[in-house]
Each structure stands twice: as structure tokens, then as C-alpha cells.
PDB file of C-alpha atoms and ligand atoms in Angstrom:
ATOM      1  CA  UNK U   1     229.558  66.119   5.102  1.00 85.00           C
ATOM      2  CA  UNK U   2     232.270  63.173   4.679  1.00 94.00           C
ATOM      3  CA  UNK U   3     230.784  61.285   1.243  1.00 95.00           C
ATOM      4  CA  UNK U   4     232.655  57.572   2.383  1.00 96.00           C
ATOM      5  CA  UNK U   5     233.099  55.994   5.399  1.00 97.00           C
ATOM      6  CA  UNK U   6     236.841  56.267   5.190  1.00 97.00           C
ATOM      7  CA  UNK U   7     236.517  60.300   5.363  1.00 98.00           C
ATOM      8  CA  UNK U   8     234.000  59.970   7.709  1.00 98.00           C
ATOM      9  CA  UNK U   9     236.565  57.839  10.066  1.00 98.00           C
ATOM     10  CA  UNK U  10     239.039  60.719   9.704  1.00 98.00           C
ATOM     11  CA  UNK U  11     237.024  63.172  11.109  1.00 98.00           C
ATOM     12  CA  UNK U  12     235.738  60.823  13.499  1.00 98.00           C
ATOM     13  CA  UNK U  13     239.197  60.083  14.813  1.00 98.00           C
ATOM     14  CA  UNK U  14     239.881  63.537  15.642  1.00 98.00           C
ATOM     15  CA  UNK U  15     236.674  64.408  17.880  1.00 98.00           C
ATOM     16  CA  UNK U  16     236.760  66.217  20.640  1.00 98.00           C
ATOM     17  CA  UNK U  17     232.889  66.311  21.209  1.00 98.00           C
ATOM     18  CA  UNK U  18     232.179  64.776  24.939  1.00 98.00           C
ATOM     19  CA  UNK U  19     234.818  64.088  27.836  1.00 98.00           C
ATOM     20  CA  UNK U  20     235.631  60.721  26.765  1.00 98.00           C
ATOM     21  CA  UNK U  21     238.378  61.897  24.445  1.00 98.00           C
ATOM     22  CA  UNK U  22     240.573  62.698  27.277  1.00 98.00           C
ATOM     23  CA  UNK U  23     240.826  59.285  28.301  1.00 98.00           C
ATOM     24  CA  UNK U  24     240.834  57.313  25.233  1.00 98.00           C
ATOM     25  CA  UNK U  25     244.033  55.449  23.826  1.00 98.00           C
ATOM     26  CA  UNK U  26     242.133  55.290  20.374  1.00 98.00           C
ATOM     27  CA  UNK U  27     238.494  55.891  19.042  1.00 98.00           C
ATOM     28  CA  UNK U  28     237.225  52.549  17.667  1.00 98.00           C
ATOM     29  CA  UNK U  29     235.093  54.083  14.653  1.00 98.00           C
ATOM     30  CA  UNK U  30     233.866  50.784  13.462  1.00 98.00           C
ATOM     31  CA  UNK U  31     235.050  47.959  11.530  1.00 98.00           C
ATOM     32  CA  UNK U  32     233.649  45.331   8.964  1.00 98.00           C
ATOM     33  CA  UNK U  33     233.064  45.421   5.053  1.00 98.00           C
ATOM     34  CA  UNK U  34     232.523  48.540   3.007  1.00 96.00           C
ATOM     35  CA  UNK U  35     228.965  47.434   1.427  1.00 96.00           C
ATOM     36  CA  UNK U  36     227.157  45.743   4.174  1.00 97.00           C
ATOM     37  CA  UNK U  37     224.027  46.000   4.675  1.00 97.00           C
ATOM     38  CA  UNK U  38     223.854  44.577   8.203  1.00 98.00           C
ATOM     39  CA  UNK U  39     224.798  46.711  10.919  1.00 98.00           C
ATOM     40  CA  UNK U  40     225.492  45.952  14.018  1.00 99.00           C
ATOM     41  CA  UNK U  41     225.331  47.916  17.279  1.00 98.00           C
ATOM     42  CA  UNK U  42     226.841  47.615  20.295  1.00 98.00           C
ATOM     43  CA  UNK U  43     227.654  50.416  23.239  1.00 98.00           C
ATOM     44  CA  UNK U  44     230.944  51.495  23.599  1.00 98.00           C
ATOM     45  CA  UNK U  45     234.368  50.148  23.426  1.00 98.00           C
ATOM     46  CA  UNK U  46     236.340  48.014  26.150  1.00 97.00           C
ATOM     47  CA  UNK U  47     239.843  47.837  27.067  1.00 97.00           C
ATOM     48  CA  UNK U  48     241.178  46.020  24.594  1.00 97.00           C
ATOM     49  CA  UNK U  49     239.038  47.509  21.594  1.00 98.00           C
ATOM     50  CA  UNK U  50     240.335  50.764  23.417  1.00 98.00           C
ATOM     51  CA  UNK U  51     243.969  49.749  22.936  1.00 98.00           C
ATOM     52  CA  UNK U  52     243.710  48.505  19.363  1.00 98.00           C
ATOM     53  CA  UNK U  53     240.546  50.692  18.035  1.00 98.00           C
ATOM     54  CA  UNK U  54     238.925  47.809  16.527  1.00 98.00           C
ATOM     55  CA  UNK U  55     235.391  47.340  18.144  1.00 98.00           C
ATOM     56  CA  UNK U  56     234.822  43.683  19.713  1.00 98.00           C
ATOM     57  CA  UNK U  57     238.265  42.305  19.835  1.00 97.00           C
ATOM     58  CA  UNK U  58     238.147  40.880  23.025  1.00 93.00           C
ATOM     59  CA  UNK U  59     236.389  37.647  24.014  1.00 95.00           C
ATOM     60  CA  UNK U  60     233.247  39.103  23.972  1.00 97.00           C
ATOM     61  CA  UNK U  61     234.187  39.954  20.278  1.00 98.00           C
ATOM     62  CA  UNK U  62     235.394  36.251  19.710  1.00 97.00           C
ATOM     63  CA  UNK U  63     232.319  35.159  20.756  1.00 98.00           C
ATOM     64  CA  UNK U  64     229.983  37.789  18.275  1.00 98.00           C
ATOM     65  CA  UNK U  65     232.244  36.483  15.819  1.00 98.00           C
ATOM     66  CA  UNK U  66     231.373  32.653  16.328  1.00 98.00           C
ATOM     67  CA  UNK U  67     227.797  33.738  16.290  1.00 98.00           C
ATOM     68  CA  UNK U  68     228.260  35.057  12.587  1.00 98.00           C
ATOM     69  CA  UNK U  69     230.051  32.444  11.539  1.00 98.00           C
ATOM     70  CA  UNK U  70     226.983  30.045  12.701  1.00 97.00           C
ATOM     71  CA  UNK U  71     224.577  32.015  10.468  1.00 98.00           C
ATOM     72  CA  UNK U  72     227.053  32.810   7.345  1.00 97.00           C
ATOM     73  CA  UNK U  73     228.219  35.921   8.528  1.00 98.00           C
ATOM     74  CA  UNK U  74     231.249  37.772   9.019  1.00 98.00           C
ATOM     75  CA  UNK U  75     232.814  41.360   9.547  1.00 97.00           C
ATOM     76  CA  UNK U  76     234.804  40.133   6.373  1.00 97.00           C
ATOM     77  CA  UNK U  77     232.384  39.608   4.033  1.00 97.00           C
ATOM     78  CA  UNK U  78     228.919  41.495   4.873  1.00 97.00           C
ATOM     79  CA  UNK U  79     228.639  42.665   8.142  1.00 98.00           C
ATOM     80  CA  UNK U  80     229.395  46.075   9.620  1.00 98.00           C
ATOM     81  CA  UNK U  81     230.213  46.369  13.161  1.00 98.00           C
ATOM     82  CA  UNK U  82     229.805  49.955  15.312  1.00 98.00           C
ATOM     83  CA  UNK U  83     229.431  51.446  18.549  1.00 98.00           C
ATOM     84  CA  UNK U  84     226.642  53.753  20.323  1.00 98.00           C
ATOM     85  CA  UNK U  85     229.826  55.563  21.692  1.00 98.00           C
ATOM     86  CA  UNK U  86     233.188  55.370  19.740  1.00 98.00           C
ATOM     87  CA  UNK U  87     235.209  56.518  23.330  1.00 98.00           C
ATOM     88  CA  UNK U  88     236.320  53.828  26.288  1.00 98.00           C
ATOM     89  CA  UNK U  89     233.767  54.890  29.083  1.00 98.00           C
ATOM     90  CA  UNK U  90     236.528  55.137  32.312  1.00 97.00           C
ATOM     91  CA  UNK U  91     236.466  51.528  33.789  1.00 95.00           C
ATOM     92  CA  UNK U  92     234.207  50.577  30.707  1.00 93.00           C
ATOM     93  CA  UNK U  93     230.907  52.223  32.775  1.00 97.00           C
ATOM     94  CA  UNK U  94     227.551  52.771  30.886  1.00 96.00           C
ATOM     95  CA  UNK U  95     228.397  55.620  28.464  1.00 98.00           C
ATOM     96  CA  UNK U  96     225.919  58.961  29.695  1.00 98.00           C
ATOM     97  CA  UNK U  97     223.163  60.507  27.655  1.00 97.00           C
ATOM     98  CA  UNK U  98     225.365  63.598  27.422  1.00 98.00           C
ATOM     99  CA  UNK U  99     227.898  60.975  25.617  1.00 98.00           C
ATOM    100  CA  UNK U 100     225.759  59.136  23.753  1.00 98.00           C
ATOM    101  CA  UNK U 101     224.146  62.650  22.145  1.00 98.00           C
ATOM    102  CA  UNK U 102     227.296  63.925  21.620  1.00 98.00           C
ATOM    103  CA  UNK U 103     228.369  60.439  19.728  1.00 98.00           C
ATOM    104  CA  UNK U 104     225.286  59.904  17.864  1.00 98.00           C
ATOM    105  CA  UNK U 105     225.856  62.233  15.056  1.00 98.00           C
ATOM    106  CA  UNK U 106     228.678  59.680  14.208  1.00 98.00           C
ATOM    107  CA  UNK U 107     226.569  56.584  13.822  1.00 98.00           C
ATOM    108  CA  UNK U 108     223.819  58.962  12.062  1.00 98.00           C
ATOM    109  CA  UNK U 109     226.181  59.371   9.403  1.00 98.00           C
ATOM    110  CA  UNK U 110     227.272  55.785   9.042  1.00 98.00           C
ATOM    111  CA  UNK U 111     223.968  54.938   8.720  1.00 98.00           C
ATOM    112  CA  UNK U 112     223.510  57.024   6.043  1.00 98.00           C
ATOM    113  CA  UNK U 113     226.609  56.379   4.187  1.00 98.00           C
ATOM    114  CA  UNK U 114     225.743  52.289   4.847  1.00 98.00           C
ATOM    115  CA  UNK U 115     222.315  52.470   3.877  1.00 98.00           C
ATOM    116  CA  UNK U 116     221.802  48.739   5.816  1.00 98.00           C
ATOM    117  CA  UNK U 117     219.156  47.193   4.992  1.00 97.00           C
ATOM    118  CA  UNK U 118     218.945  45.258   9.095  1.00 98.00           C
ATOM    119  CA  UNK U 119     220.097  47.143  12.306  1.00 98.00           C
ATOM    120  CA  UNK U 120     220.890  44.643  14.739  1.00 99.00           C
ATOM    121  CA  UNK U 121     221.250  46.109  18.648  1.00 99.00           C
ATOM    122  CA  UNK U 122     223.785  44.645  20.687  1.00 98.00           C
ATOM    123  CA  UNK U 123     222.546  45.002  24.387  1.00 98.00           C
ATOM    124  CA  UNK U 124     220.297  47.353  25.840  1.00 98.00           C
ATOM    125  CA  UNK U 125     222.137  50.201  25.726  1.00 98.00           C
ATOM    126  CA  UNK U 126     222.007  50.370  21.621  1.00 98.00           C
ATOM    127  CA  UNK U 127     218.333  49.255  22.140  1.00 98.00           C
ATOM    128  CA  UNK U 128     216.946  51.810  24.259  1.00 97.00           C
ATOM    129  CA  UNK U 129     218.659  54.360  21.738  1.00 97.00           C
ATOM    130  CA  UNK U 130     217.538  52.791  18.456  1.00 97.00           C
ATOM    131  CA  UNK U 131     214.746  51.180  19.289  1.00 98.00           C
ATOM    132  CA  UNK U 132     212.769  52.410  22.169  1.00 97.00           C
ATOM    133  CA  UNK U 133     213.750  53.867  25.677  1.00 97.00           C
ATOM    134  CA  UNK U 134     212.049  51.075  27.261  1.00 98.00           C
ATOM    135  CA  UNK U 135     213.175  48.462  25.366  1.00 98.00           C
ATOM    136  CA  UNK U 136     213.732  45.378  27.644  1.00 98.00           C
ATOM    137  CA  UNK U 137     216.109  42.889  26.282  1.00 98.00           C
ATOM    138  CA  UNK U 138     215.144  39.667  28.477  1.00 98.00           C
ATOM    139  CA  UNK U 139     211.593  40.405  26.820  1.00 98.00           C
ATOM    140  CA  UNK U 140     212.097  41.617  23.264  1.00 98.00           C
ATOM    141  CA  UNK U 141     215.115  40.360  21.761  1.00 98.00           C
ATOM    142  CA  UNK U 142     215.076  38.655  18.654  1.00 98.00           C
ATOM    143  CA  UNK U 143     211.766  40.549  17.453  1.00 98.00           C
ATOM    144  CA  UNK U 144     211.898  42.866  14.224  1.00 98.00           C
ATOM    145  CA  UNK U 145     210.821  46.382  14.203  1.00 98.00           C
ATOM    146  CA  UNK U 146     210.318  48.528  11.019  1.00 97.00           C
ATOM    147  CA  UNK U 147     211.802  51.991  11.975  1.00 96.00           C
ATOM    148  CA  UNK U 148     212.573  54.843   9.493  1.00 94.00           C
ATOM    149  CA  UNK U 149     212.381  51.968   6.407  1.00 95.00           C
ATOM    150  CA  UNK U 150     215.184  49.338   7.978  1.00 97.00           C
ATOM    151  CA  UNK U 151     214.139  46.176  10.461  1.00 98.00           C
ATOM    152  CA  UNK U 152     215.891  46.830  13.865  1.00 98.00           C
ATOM    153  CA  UNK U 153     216.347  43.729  16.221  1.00 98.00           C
ATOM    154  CA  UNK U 154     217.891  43.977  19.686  1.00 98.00           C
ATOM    155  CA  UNK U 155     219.148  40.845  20.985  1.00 98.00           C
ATOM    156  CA  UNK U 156     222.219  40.006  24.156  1.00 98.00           C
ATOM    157  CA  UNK U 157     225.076  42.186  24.525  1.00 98.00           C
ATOM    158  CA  UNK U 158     227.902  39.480  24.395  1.00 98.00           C
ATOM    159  CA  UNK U 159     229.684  40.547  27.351  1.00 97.00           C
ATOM    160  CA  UNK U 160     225.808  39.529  29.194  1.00 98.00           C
ATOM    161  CA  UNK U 161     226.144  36.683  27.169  1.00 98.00           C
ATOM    162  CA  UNK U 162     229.664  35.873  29.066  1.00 98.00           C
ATOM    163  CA  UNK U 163     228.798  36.850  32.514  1.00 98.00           C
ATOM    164  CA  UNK U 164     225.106  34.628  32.289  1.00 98.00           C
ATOM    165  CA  UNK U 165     225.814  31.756  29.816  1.00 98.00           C
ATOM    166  CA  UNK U 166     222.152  30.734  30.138  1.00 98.00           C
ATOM    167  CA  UNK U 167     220.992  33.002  27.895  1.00 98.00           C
ATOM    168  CA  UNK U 168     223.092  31.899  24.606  1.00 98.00           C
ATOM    169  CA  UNK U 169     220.586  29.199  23.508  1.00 98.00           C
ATOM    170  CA  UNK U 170     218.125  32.286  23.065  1.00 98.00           C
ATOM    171  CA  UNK U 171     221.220  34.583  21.690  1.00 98.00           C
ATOM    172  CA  UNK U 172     221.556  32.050  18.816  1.00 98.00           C
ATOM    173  CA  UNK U 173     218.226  31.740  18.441  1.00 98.00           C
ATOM    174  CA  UNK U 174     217.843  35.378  17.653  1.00 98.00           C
ATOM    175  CA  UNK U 175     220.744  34.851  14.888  1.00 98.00           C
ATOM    176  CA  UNK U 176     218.946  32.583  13.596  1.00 98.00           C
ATOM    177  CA  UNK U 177     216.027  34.699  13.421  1.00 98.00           C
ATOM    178  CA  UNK U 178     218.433  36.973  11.825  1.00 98.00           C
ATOM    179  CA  UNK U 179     219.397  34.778   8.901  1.00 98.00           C
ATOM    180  CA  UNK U 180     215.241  34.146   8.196  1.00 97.00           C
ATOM    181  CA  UNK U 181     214.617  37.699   8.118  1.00 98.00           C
ATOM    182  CA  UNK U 182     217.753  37.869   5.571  1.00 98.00           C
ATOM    183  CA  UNK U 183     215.957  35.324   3.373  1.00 96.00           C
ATOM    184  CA  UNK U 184     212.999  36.883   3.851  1.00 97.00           C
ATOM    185  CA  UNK U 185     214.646  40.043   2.509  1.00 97.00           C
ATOM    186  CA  UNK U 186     216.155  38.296  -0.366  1.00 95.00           C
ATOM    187  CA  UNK U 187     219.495  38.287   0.650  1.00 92.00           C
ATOM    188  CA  UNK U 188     221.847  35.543  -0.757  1.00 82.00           C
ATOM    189  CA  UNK U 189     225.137  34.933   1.115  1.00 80.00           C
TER     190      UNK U 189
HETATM  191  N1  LIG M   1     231.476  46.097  23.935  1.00 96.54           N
HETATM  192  C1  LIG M   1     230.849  46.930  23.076  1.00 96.54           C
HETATM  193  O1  LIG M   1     229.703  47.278  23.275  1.00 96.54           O
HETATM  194  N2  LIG M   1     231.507  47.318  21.999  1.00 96.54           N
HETATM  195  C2  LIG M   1     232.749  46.939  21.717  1.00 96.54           C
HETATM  196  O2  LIG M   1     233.281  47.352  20.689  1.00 96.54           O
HETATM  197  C3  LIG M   1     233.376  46.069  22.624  1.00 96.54           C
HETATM  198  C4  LIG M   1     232.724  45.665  23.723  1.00 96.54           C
END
């Protein structure tokens, strides 16, 4: 078992574990700073994390990362960032349950190497998978569960957040939401 996230990423980088690796340009392991103890979640990589292996580089990305920013947060300073799947799905479809079992062992052991304190799902595929199969993201998101001794909170995938700019009044809201539960915690950033 890889005892830091940087041996962890090594092994990660050479998986062969689902059919996604035959297709990928790079795995995108994860990204963000070393202690954090907010992690989020999102589903699998696009194009252009797929091309660079960073997750959420493109303008979905630029738009998470404006979202931090507004409540003090950053992939910099305190904030990890990782994927359900660490493989480009082919023309960036929902990853399958075959994938996502094969993946999860990954994110099992960044969770455990991370010890965060806040899980935060982006989207409902990340949801369903760390919250609850039924989760429903129109209905839930921005409300804190207590699972296996960490709060979990599932708000918009930013990519939904693109396509349906309605929703990013409620999307902020939930950040906000994040940042109380932080105090709440005790956290001071
Ligand atoms: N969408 C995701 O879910 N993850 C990424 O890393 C990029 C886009």
C-alpha cells in the first residue's frame, strides 16, 4: 500500500484496471495541496484535463476555481481536487459501473492517505457513489451528510452549471454553505 499520495500517483499512472486506459492521453490522478482536508469530487476527466492530466482545467475548471476563490479557497492552499474515474470516458460519456468499481480503489486510498475532514460531490455522478444511489442533485445539494466520520455535500457539476446558468445562484449558495460548515468545524483559513 503506497504510504503518500505521490507513490500512490505512480502506481496510479500506470493502471491498466478498466478499458479506459486504452484511450487515455494521460490519467488525471488529482491535483491540489498535500494537507487538505477538503476534497472534492467530480466524475471523470474531459478533453482538455485528458490532454494535460490535471483535473478541471477547462472552463468548467475556471469556473470551480472562481467558486473557491469566493469562499477562501483554492487548489493552492487547502483544497484537494479528484475524480470518480481518473480515465477520459470516449467522447467524455458517463463513466460505467464496471469503470467506476474498477477506479474506486484509487479514490479509497486518497481518502485514506487525505484523511479530509469535508467531501464535497461534484455532480451526480460522485453523489450517487458517495453519497447515496438515489441521490438527486436538483433536490439535495448543498445539504451535509455524516458518512463513515466526514460531512459529504453534493452540490452542481460545473459543466451543468455551464450548460443551465440558472442554477449558479444555488451553486454559490451551497459554497457558501460550505464555508459555514468549515467554521462550524473550526477551520481557520
Ligand atoms: N469534469 C470532471 O468531472 N472532472 C474533471 O476533472 C473535469 C471535468
Amino acid at each position: 500500500m503506497a504510504e503518500t499520495l505521490s507513490a500512490l500517483r505512480a502506481e496510479c499512472l500506470a493502471c491498466r484496471k478498466c478499458g479506459l486506459c486504452e484511450t487515455r492521453q494521460n490519467v488525471v490522478f488529482g491535483a491540489g495541496a498535500q494537507d487538505a482536508k477538503i476534497l472534492f469530487v467530480g466524475e471523470g476527466p474531459g478533453e482538455q484535463e485528458d490532454k494535460t492530466g490535471e483535473p478541471f482545467v477547462g472552463r468548467g475548471g475556471q469556473l470551480l476555481d472562481k467558486y473557491l476563490y469566493h469562499v477562501g479557497l483554492s487548489r493552492e492552499t487547502n483544497v484537494y481536487i479528484a475524480n470518480i474515474v481518473k480515465c477520459r470516458p470516449p467522447q467524455n460519456r458517463d463513466p460505467r459501473e464496471e469503470e467506476q468499481a474498477a477506479c474506486a480503489p484509487w479514490l479509497r486510498e486518497q481518502i485514506r492517505l487525505l484523511q479530509p475532514r469535508v467531501l464535497v460531490c461534484l455532480g451526480r455522478i460522485a453523489a450517487q457513489l458517495l453519497i447515496r444511489p438515489d441521490f438527486r442533485v436538483t433536490r439535495e445539494h448543498g445539504r451535509f451528510y455524516q458518512k463513515d466520520g466526514r460531512w459529504v455535500m453534493g452540490t452542481y457539476h460545473p459543466a451543468a452549471l455551464l450548460r443551465n446558468p440558472a442554477q449558479k445562484g444555488d451553486a454559490l449558495a451551497d459554497f457558501c454553505a460550505l464555508r459555514e460548515k468549515l467554521g462550524d468545524l473550526g477551520f481557520r483559513y
